[in-house]
XYZ file of C-alpha atoms in Angstrom:
556
model
C -0.296 17.683 -32.519
C -0.192 16.293 -29.183
C 2.294 13.477 -27.660
C 0.849 10.667 -26.146
C 3.046 8.749 -23.274
C 1.709 5.846 -21.223
C 2.153 4.603 -17.865
C 0.493 2.204 -15.299
C -3.153 5.003 -14.492
C -2.586 4.287 -10.310
C -5.382 6.419 -9.047
C -8.536 7.464 -11.115
C -9.392 11.112 -12.146
C -8.275 13.545 -14.889
C -5.305 16.383 -14.356
C -4.601 19.300 -16.803
C -1.660 21.971 -15.662
C 1.977 23.052 -16.026
C 4.769 20.296 -15.053
C 6.301 20.686 -12.396
C 9.647 18.956 -11.030
C 10.597 17.127 -7.540
C 13.407 19.054 -5.895
C 16.973 17.737 -6.775
C 18.304 14.972 -5.049
C 20.573 16.072 -2.429
C 24.403 16.617 -3.814
C 26.845 13.715 -3.180
C 29.308 15.678 -0.328
C 32.937 16.403 -0.915
C 35.135 13.191 0.569
C 36.908 15.394 3.005
C 39.075 14.047 5.757
C 38.903 15.601 9.224
C 41.225 15.692 12.412
C 41.471 12.443 14.405
C 40.059 14.874 17.158
C 37.003 16.237 15.142
C 35.510 12.449 15.477
C 33.804 12.299 18.167
C 31.928 16.150 17.097
C 31.084 14.831 14.167
C 29.721 11.763 15.253
C 27.528 14.035 17.245
C 26.757 16.051 14.270
C 25.090 13.230 12.839
C 23.207 11.316 15.660
C 21.573 14.511 16.247
C 19.976 14.756 12.042
C 19.374 11.516 12.051
C 17.143 11.904 15.276
C 15.647 15.325 14.396
C 15.059 13.866 10.671
C 13.101 10.785 12.245
C 10.872 12.700 14.269
C 10.231 15.452 11.569
C 8.799 11.993 9.393
C 6.655 11.261 12.551
C 5.645 14.382 12.723
C 4.349 14.225 9.083
C 3.129 11.345 9.615
C 0.696 12.437 12.658
C -0.326 14.963 10.246
C -1.216 12.544 7.219
C -2.790 9.766 9.583
C -3.599 6.478 8.158
C -1.651 4.827 6.235
C 0.330 7.226 5.308
C 1.014 7.234 9.246
C 2.165 3.985 9.193
C 4.490 4.283 6.302
C 6.280 6.964 7.363
C 7.195 5.739 11.058
C 8.132 3.324 9.474
C 10.708 5.552 7.650
C 11.991 7.165 10.959
C 12.809 3.319 12.443
C 14.552 3.308 8.529
C 16.487 6.428 9.697
C 17.697 5.540 13.066
C 18.383 1.847 11.743
C 21.244 0.972 14.486
C 23.599 -1.056 11.808
C 23.081 1.547 10.005
C 24.098 4.309 12.594
C 27.190 2.080 13.887
C 28.918 1.652 10.202
C 28.569 6.101 10.231
C 29.794 6.458 13.353
C 32.686 3.770 11.831
C 33.455 6.056 8.921
C 33.750 8.804 11.190
C 35.452 7.592 13.428
C 38.446 6.086 10.429
C 38.330 9.734 9.234
C 35.378 11.275 7.408
C 32.750 13.757 7.488
C 29.392 13.318 9.405
C 27.861 13.873 5.437
C 30.430 12.172 3.826
C 30.289 8.624 6.347
C 25.868 8.735 6.092
C 26.374 8.994 2.256
C 28.547 6.298 1.963
C 26.795 4.365 4.616
C 23.383 4.903 3.406
C 25.194 3.542 -0.172
C 26.359 0.503 0.796
C 23.573 -0.295 2.639
C 21.931 0.714 -0.740
C 23.947 -1.569 -2.765
C 23.505 -4.138 -1.008
C 19.783 -4.754 -0.971
C 19.447 -4.219 -4.274
C 21.981 -6.466 -5.746
C 20.815 -9.418 -3.091
C 17.578 -8.885 -5.063
C 16.018 -9.096 -1.315
C 12.300 -8.028 -0.707
C 13.427 -4.777 0.633
C 15.012 -3.391 -2.493
C 11.605 -2.654 -3.521
C 12.433 0.207 -0.419
C 15.069 1.800 -1.995
C 13.310 4.634 -2.745
C 12.277 4.983 0.801
C 16.230 4.844 1.916
C 16.977 6.915 -0.942
C 14.789 10.096 0.789
C 16.053 9.500 4.110
C 19.651 9.672 3.212
C 18.424 12.856 1.338
C 16.969 14.320 4.287
C 19.454 13.406 6.745
C 22.930 14.463 4.837
C 20.393 17.486 3.407
C 19.682 18.755 7.416
C 24.055 18.128 7.735
C 24.800 20.604 4.730
C 22.360 23.285 5.971
C 21.012 23.390 2.713
C 16.829 23.165 1.624
C 14.902 19.659 1.939
C 14.065 17.618 -1.541
C 11.173 17.313 -1.827
C 7.674 18.662 -3.024
C 8.658 22.291 -5.255
C 7.267 25.656 -3.929
C 4.584 27.070 -5.621
C 1.528 29.335 -5.168
C 0.073 28.118 -8.932
C -1.361 24.071 -9.657
C 0.777 22.204 -11.163
C 1.643 18.303 -12.262
C 4.104 17.314 -10.163
C 6.304 14.938 -11.682
C 9.740 12.780 -10.416
C 11.380 9.904 -10.860
C 9.833 8.359 -7.951
C 8.264 9.561 -4.679
C 9.153 8.702 -1.567
C 6.164 8.332 1.173
C 7.604 11.489 3.293
C 6.356 13.898 0.450
C 3.286 11.944 -0.853
C 1.571 12.085 2.239
C 1.444 15.996 2.663
C 0.495 16.768 -1.065
C -1.809 19.448 -0.641
C -4.780 18.727 -3.546
C -5.073 21.700 -4.165
C -1.936 22.941 -5.502
C -0.829 19.166 -6.563
C -3.299 18.556 -9.377
C -2.375 14.601 -9.770
C 1.747 13.064 -10.706
C 3.978 11.133 -12.932
C 6.629 8.757 -11.545
C 8.835 7.185 -14.135
C 9.418 4.392 -11.605
C 7.299 2.983 -8.725
C 4.284 0.478 -9.238
C 0.312 -0.175 -9.210
C 0.830 -1.261 -5.886
C 3.988 1.159 -4.366
C 3.605 3.103 -1.241
C 2.922 6.035 -3.134
C 0.319 4.716 -5.851
C -1.674 3.731 -2.722
C -1.317 6.406 -0.955
C -2.514 8.346 -3.560
C -5.818 6.787 -3.894
C -6.449 7.468 -0.784
C -5.456 11.251 -1.301
C -8.174 10.984 -4.910
C -5.315 12.967 -6.389
C -4.971 11.259 -10.262
C -1.874 9.796 -10.792
C 0.029 7.439 -13.222
C 3.634 5.601 -12.623
C 6.038 3.588 -14.747
C 6.145 5.862 -17.058
C 9.190 6.459 -19.383
C 10.893 9.343 -19.744
C 8.466 11.315 -17.054
C 12.001 12.974 -16.323
C 12.547 14.164 -19.711
C 9.101 16.336 -20.093
C 10.447 20.254 -19.259
C 9.274 22.395 -16.523
C 5.953 23.901 -17.000
C 4.915 22.361 -20.023
C 1.091 21.257 -20.230
C -0.224 17.663 -19.663
C -3.320 16.034 -19.319
C -3.154 13.164 -17.037
C -5.674 10.225 -17.217
C -5.375 8.284 -13.646
C -7.280 5.606 -14.843
C -6.281 4.739 -18.652
C -2.242 5.576 -17.574
C -2.414 8.166 -20.501
C -0.275 11.341 -20.489
C -1.152 13.412 -22.895
C 1.929 16.289 -23.976
C 0.828 19.838 -25.349
C -2.516 18.433 -25.661
C -4.393 20.469 -27.971
C -7.674 22.298 -27.063
C -10.130 19.488 -28.452
C -8.699 16.933 -26.041
C -8.638 19.273 -23.311
C -12.223 19.633 -23.814
C -12.636 16.127 -24.125
C -10.689 15.231 -20.879
C -12.686 18.178 -19.291
C -15.830 16.807 -20.132
C -15.390 12.986 -19.349
C -14.050 14.029 -15.868
C -17.452 16.861 -15.401
C -19.545 13.174 -16.610
C -18.201 11.044 -13.814
C -17.953 13.153 -11.570
C -21.738 13.552 -12.164
C -22.265 9.987 -11.870
C -20.211 9.648 -8.698
C -22.232 12.532 -7.207
C -25.676 10.351 -8.407
C -24.642 7.157 -7.473
C -25.301 6.541 -3.381
C -26.276 3.559 -0.763
C -25.404 -0.290 -0.685
C -22.463 -1.509 -3.889
C -24.723 -3.131 -6.280
C -25.202 -4.852 -10.247
C -27.791 -3.323 -12.364
C -29.810 -6.061 -11.754
C -29.836 -5.985 -7.951
C -26.706 -8.423 -7.394
C -25.881 -7.242 -3.491
C -21.835 -6.551 -3.709
C -20.787 -4.699 -0.298
C -18.031 -2.252 -1.101
C -16.113 -1.820 2.209
C -13.309 0.261 2.771
C -9.472 -0.737 3.263
C -8.009 1.382 6.675
C -4.907 1.969 7.818
C -6.276 3.285 11.290
C -8.954 5.302 13.213
C -7.602 8.704 11.429
C -8.416 7.188 8.162
C -12.394 6.195 9.471
C -14.497 9.319 8.597
C -13.633 9.031 4.734
C -14.472 5.759 4.348
C -17.828 6.735 6.571
C -18.037 9.607 4.324
C -17.405 7.669 0.952
C -20.283 4.924 1.783
C -18.447 2.763 2.462
C -20.654 -0.551 4.014
C -18.320 -1.571 6.376
C -13.996 -2.277 6.609
C -12.709 -5.220 4.473
C -9.172 -4.716 5.548
C -8.150 -3.014 9.189
C -4.382 -2.915 9.180
C -3.139 -3.263 12.709
C 0.374 -2.823 12.392
C 0.236 1.306 12.502
C -0.112 0.372 16.676
C 3.331 -2.130 16.969
C 5.079 0.435 14.864
C 4.962 3.769 17.287
C 7.936 1.124 19.364
C 10.109 -0.688 17.340
C 11.302 -2.186 20.823
C 8.584 -3.368 22.388
C 4.521 -4.866 21.719
C 1.674 -2.205 22.315
C -0.241 -2.659 25.758
C -3.468 -4.425 25.175
C -5.263 -1.479 27.205
C -4.541 0.858 24.032
C -5.080 -2.047 21.905
C -8.266 -2.067 23.142
C -8.945 1.785 22.069
C -7.843 2.255 18.846
C -9.659 -0.902 17.713
C -13.146 0.350 19.468
C -12.892 3.908 17.689
C -12.927 1.916 14.419
C -15.812 -0.978 15.448
C -17.951 1.907 16.878
C -18.252 3.967 13.619
C -19.451 1.068 11.735
C -22.529 -0.127 14.102
C -24.197 -2.926 12.355
C -21.503 -3.000 9.732
C -18.879 -5.835 9.005
C -15.767 -5.045 10.297
C -12.656 -7.574 9.326
C -9.236 -6.948 11.163
C -6.366 -8.102 10.049
C -3.704 -9.351 12.490
C -0.237 -8.028 12.590
C 1.364 -8.132 9.646
C 5.026 -8.721 10.459
C 8.505 -9.140 8.548
C 9.742 -8.604 5.430
C 8.947 -4.734 4.659
C 7.531 -3.906 8.046
C 10.425 -5.099 10.195
C 9.484 -5.715 14.112
C 12.633 -5.552 16.516
C 11.210 -7.385 19.212
C 9.501 -10.443 16.345
C 10.970 -10.614 13.263
C 14.476 -12.198 12.727
C 17.240 -9.189 11.425
C 19.857 -12.205 9.506
C 16.415 -13.621 7.286
C 18.380 -13.515 3.586
C 14.825 -13.271 1.596
C 12.463 -11.996 3.933
C 9.486 -11.760 1.958
C 10.472 -15.704 1.497
C 10.492 -16.018 5.545
C 8.935 -15.425 8.787
C 6.306 -13.004 8.014
C 2.428 -12.983 8.427
C 0.854 -15.576 10.563
C 4.919 -17.547 11.094
C 5.695 -14.231 12.878
C 2.624 -14.738 15.192
C 2.987 -18.638 15.579
C 6.470 -17.928 16.954
C 5.122 -15.403 19.370
C 1.862 -16.720 20.104
C 1.718 -14.196 23.380
C 1.417 -11.333 20.557
C -1.143 -12.968 18.931
C -2.487 -13.901 21.956
C -2.900 -10.102 23.852
C -3.825 -9.081 19.879
C -7.350 -11.254 19.848
C -7.531 -10.663 23.445
C -7.176 -6.775 22.659
C -9.903 -7.649 19.712
C -12.660 -9.472 22.035
C -12.616 -7.414 24.409
C -13.227 -3.991 22.202
C -16.535 -5.735 20.440
C -17.690 -6.354 23.580
C -21.466 -4.650 23.817
C -20.762 -3.220 20.199
C -23.472 -4.903 17.368
C -20.786 -4.827 14.902
C -20.223 -7.615 12.794
C -16.146 -8.836 13.998
C -14.425 -10.846 11.930
C -10.797 -11.233 12.432
C -8.150 -12.788 9.940
C -4.762 -13.900 9.486
C -2.247 -12.375 6.671
C 0.488 -14.916 4.547
C -1.815 -18.651 5.348
C -0.047 -20.813 3.044
C -2.093 -24.006 4.067
C -5.231 -25.825 6.167
C -2.318 -26.235 9.269
C -1.959 -22.614 8.669
C -5.419 -21.783 9.214
C -6.153 -24.028 12.193
C -3.204 -23.335 14.187
C -5.005 -19.213 13.570
C -8.553 -20.387 13.992
C -7.931 -22.551 17.351
C -5.793 -19.290 18.699
C -9.190 -17.533 18.035
C -10.777 -19.721 20.025
C -8.490 -19.589 23.092
C -8.638 -15.522 23.734
C -12.276 -16.043 23.334
C -12.893 -14.641 20.586
C -16.444 -14.133 19.434
C -16.111 -13.422 15.777
C -15.575 -14.912 12.368
C -12.091 -16.305 11.637
C -11.261 -16.175 7.943
C -7.438 -16.746 6.067
C -6.398 -14.133 3.757
C -5.411 -15.524 0.442
C -1.780 -13.547 -0.719
C -0.069 -16.962 -1.518
C -0.690 -19.374 -4.293
C -0.614 -22.672 -2.508
C -3.595 -20.587 -0.259
C -5.777 -20.096 -3.555
C -5.010 -23.752 -5.144
C -5.714 -25.606 -1.858
C -8.420 -22.954 -0.613
C -11.612 -25.269 0.113
C -8.970 -27.234 2.308
C -8.201 -23.969 4.098
C -12.269 -23.236 4.588
C -12.577 -26.477 6.693
C -10.732 -24.985 9.278
C -12.019 -20.833 8.830
C -14.457 -18.663 7.946
C -14.199 -17.439 4.737
C -11.511 -16.338 2.643
C -10.364 -12.669 1.920
C -7.500 -12.477 -1.605
C -5.020 -9.493 -1.024
C -4.311 -9.431 -4.626
C -0.779 -7.392 -4.159
C 1.010 -9.448 -2.437
C -0.784 -12.844 -4.334
C 0.731 -11.138 -7.996
C 4.027 -10.698 -5.908
C 4.322 -14.167 -5.135
C 2.737 -15.295 -8.040
C 4.993 -13.747 -11.074
C 8.082 -13.807 -8.520
C 8.077 -9.636 -9.245
C 8.497 -7.654 -5.996
C 5.335 -4.836 -6.103
C 7.895 -1.742 -5.075
C 9.800 -2.502 -8.220
C 8.573 -0.370 -11.330
C 10.940 -2.525 -13.744
C 8.246 -5.592 -12.960
C 5.059 -3.626 -12.865
C 3.503 -5.429 -15.366
C 3.827 -8.966 -13.261
C 2.223 -6.784 -10.800
C -0.938 -5.661 -13.362
C -3.360 -7.116 -11.293
C -5.211 -8.033 -14.765
C -3.037 -10.493 -15.048
C -4.950 -13.797 -16.331
C -2.927 -15.854 -13.835
C -4.196 -14.030 -11.386
C -7.535 -13.554 -12.185
C -7.579 -17.407 -12.684
C -6.735 -17.590 -8.856
C -9.307 -15.613 -7.872
C -11.377 -17.596 -9.752
C -10.629 -20.574 -7.503
C -10.594 -19.048 -4.564
C -14.162 -18.132 -4.640
C -15.440 -20.729 -6.754
C -13.709 -23.024 -3.543
C -15.851 -20.653 -1.318
C -18.842 -20.838 -2.540
C -18.363 -24.646 -2.321
C -18.605 -24.510 0.996
C -21.158 -22.185 1.062
C -18.679 -19.346 2.313
C -17.579 -16.099 1.583
C -14.961 -14.688 -0.686
C -13.617 -10.574 -0.853
C -11.046 -8.944 -2.491
C -9.343 -6.169 -0.441
C -6.409 -5.714 -2.376
C -5.465 -3.047 -4.677
C -7.430 -4.630 -7.294
C -10.575 -3.935 -6.161
C -9.776 -0.147 -6.760
C -10.339 -0.600 -10.406
C -13.873 0.182 -11.151
C -13.827 -2.239 -14.435
C -11.335 -4.768 -12.726
C -14.208 -4.643 -9.675
C -17.040 -6.141 -12.334
C -14.840 -8.821 -13.651
C -14.150 -9.387 -9.813
C -17.978 -9.630 -9.386
C -17.901 -12.207 -12.125
C -15.302 -14.299 -11.000
C -17.856 -14.823 -8.188
C -16.216 -12.806 -5.387
C -18.741 -11.802 -2.120
C -17.727 -8.400 -1.739
C -15.045 -5.489 -2.440
C -12.941 -3.365 -0.203
C -10.622 -0.438 -1.195
C -9.502 2.910 -0.224
C -12.563 5.254 0.571
C -11.289 7.668 -2.585
C -12.092 4.837 -5.070
C -15.536 3.665 -3.477
C -17.655 5.982 -5.288
C -16.053 5.063 -8.571
C -16.975 1.816 -8.039
C -20.168 1.774 -7.421
C -20.917 3.903 -9.578
C -19.160 1.555 -12.222
C -20.707 -1.697 -11.166
C -24.495 -0.226 -11.290
C -24.250 0.287 -15.081
C -23.917 -3.593 -15.580
C -25.666 -6.837 -14.582
C -23.941 -9.931 -13.008
C -24.180 -11.810 -16.488
C -22.876 -8.669 -18.304
C -19.771 -9.202 -15.286
C -19.818 -12.864 -15.669
C -18.741 -12.642 -19.036
C -16.942 -10.028 -18.931
C -14.512 -11.647 -16.330
C -14.883 -14.700 -18.773
C -12.976 -12.830 -21.354
C -10.761 -11.572 -19.475
C -9.379 -15.527 -17.962
C -9.324 -16.318 -21.719
C -6.509 -13.328 -22.872
C -2.991 -14.406 -22.583
C -2.191 -10.765 -21.176
C -2.929 -8.103 -18.825
C -3.566 -5.276 -21.745
C -5.721 -8.267 -23.418
C -7.935 -8.658 -20.855
C -8.452 -5.457 -19.873
C -9.440 -5.043 -23.875
C -11.481 -8.044 -23.692
C -13.450 -7.182 -20.613
C -13.872 -3.517 -22.235
C -15.228 -5.437 -25.053
C -17.769 -7.164 -23.276
C -18.959 -3.927 -21.088
C -19.541 -1.733 -23.722
C -21.410 -4.039 -26.170
C -18.746 -3.984 -28.705
C-alpha cells in the first residue's frame, strides 16, 4: 500500500520517477594550523577560490537568464562580500587554513543572521551553497549539487540553492521535493519558471530512500511513496487530461460567461520575454528591473543601458500593457551604492521606494530611461513603486514621474498592510494598484517568506490575506481604477478564480502558469468565482479556505 506525504505544492504538474538525492554538503575541513609564513599564500588561495566561485555563479546566471540570472548574480555578490572576505583573511592571519577560515567565517555570519532573526536569515540556504562551493574548490573535491544520471528522476533535497535550480534539465529532472523552503522561496519561483513540478516544506523528505519510486503532485503538494499501479494510472490520466485542456485553451483570459480577466506575465528581464509571448501573455504585469542593477553593486547602470533593456521588453508587446516596477533595492537585494549596511532589520528599514526617495537621482535616471524607451512605441506603459506605505509615498512617486516627463500611468504596489487598509487614500495620487501577495503575506503575518518553518503563514489562501486583497479591489472599484495581482498567488489556478471573485482586474504570473490559469478560469462563471471567494473568506484557515472554494466550484 502506498504512503502519502503532504508538503506545499509550488509548481503545477505530475512527476513519477525514482528518487535521487542532492549531492551531500561539503564535509567540515580539518582545523589544521599553518605556519606564520604561509598566511599570505593561504589568503591568496582563498581570494582565488572566492573569485572563481563568483565567476561560476555569474556564468550560470548568464546561461539561465531571466529571474535566475538576478538570483545567481546576487549570490555572486554574497561570495565576494568585503566583510566576509576580511573575516576570512583575519582567521588565516592567526593560523587557519584557507578552507577552514572560509568555513568558520561563513558559519559565524550564518549564526549571526539566523540568531538575530533578520530578513536575510531567509537566505541561509543561499549562503550555505556559496560556502560549500568555495570550500569544495579549496579542497579540490567535486561541487555539491545535482546528481549525475542518464535516466530521468525525481530530485530530493533538504533545500535547493538557486545555482542548482536555475540549470536543472527538465528532460532529466522530472520534478523535485524539498524538506525546507516555502511557496515564495527562490527555488519555488524558479521551478514555476522552468515548468518543473515541485513540492517544498515536506517533513521527512530526506528520509526517502535512494531509488524509491514516488509520484509528485505539484498542485496539491502530495507525494505518494511506492504508488500502486492504479494510483500511477490515475495520476497519469489526470495529467493527460490537464495537458489536453491546456492545449485547447487559447486567447485572452476570461471566465465562462465572458468576464474579461487579462492574464499577464511576470518577467525579470528580456530573457523571460520569449516564454511569456509563447504562453500567450497579454502583456507584462510585473517587469522586475533589479537585474540591471546587480551587474555592478557599486554603481547604478547608465541611462543608455537602461533604455536598451527596457525597450527590448516594450517592443515585445505592441499594443499590450507593460507594468514596470522601479528598482526594489534593500532587504534581500542590497546594493552597496544605495542601501545601508548596518540596519538591524533591513526588511523593516529603508527598502523599495524609501531607498529611491533617499536617492532621487537614481529614481530620476530610471524614470527618464523608461520615458525614452517608450518613445514611438504603441505599448501601454505603466510604472509602479514598490513598498508604498501611505498617500505621502504615493504622491512622492507620482510627482517624481511627472518631473521626469514620463507619459505613463503611475501606480503603487500593495505589499504593506497599511496600503491595503488605506488603498482609497493612495488612489487619490495614483491610477492603479498592484498587489504583491508575497511581501503582503510576509508583513501581514510577520512570517519571513524564505523560512519553511512558517510556510503555513505564507500560504496565499490565508483568509486574512484574502481580506486585504478584497479591501484593495473594493477601493479601486470605488475610484474607477484598476487593481491587479502580480504576486505568486496568481499562479494558482483555483486561487486565480477566487481573486477574480474578489474583484481584481488582472492577474500576472510566471509564463509557465499562464495556460493552467487560463484553462481553469474558462470553466467557471464570474458568479461562481464570487461565491468561491465569499466561501474562502468565511473560512478560518488556509486549508479550509481552499477546501471551501473547491467545494463551491465543483458544485458540492
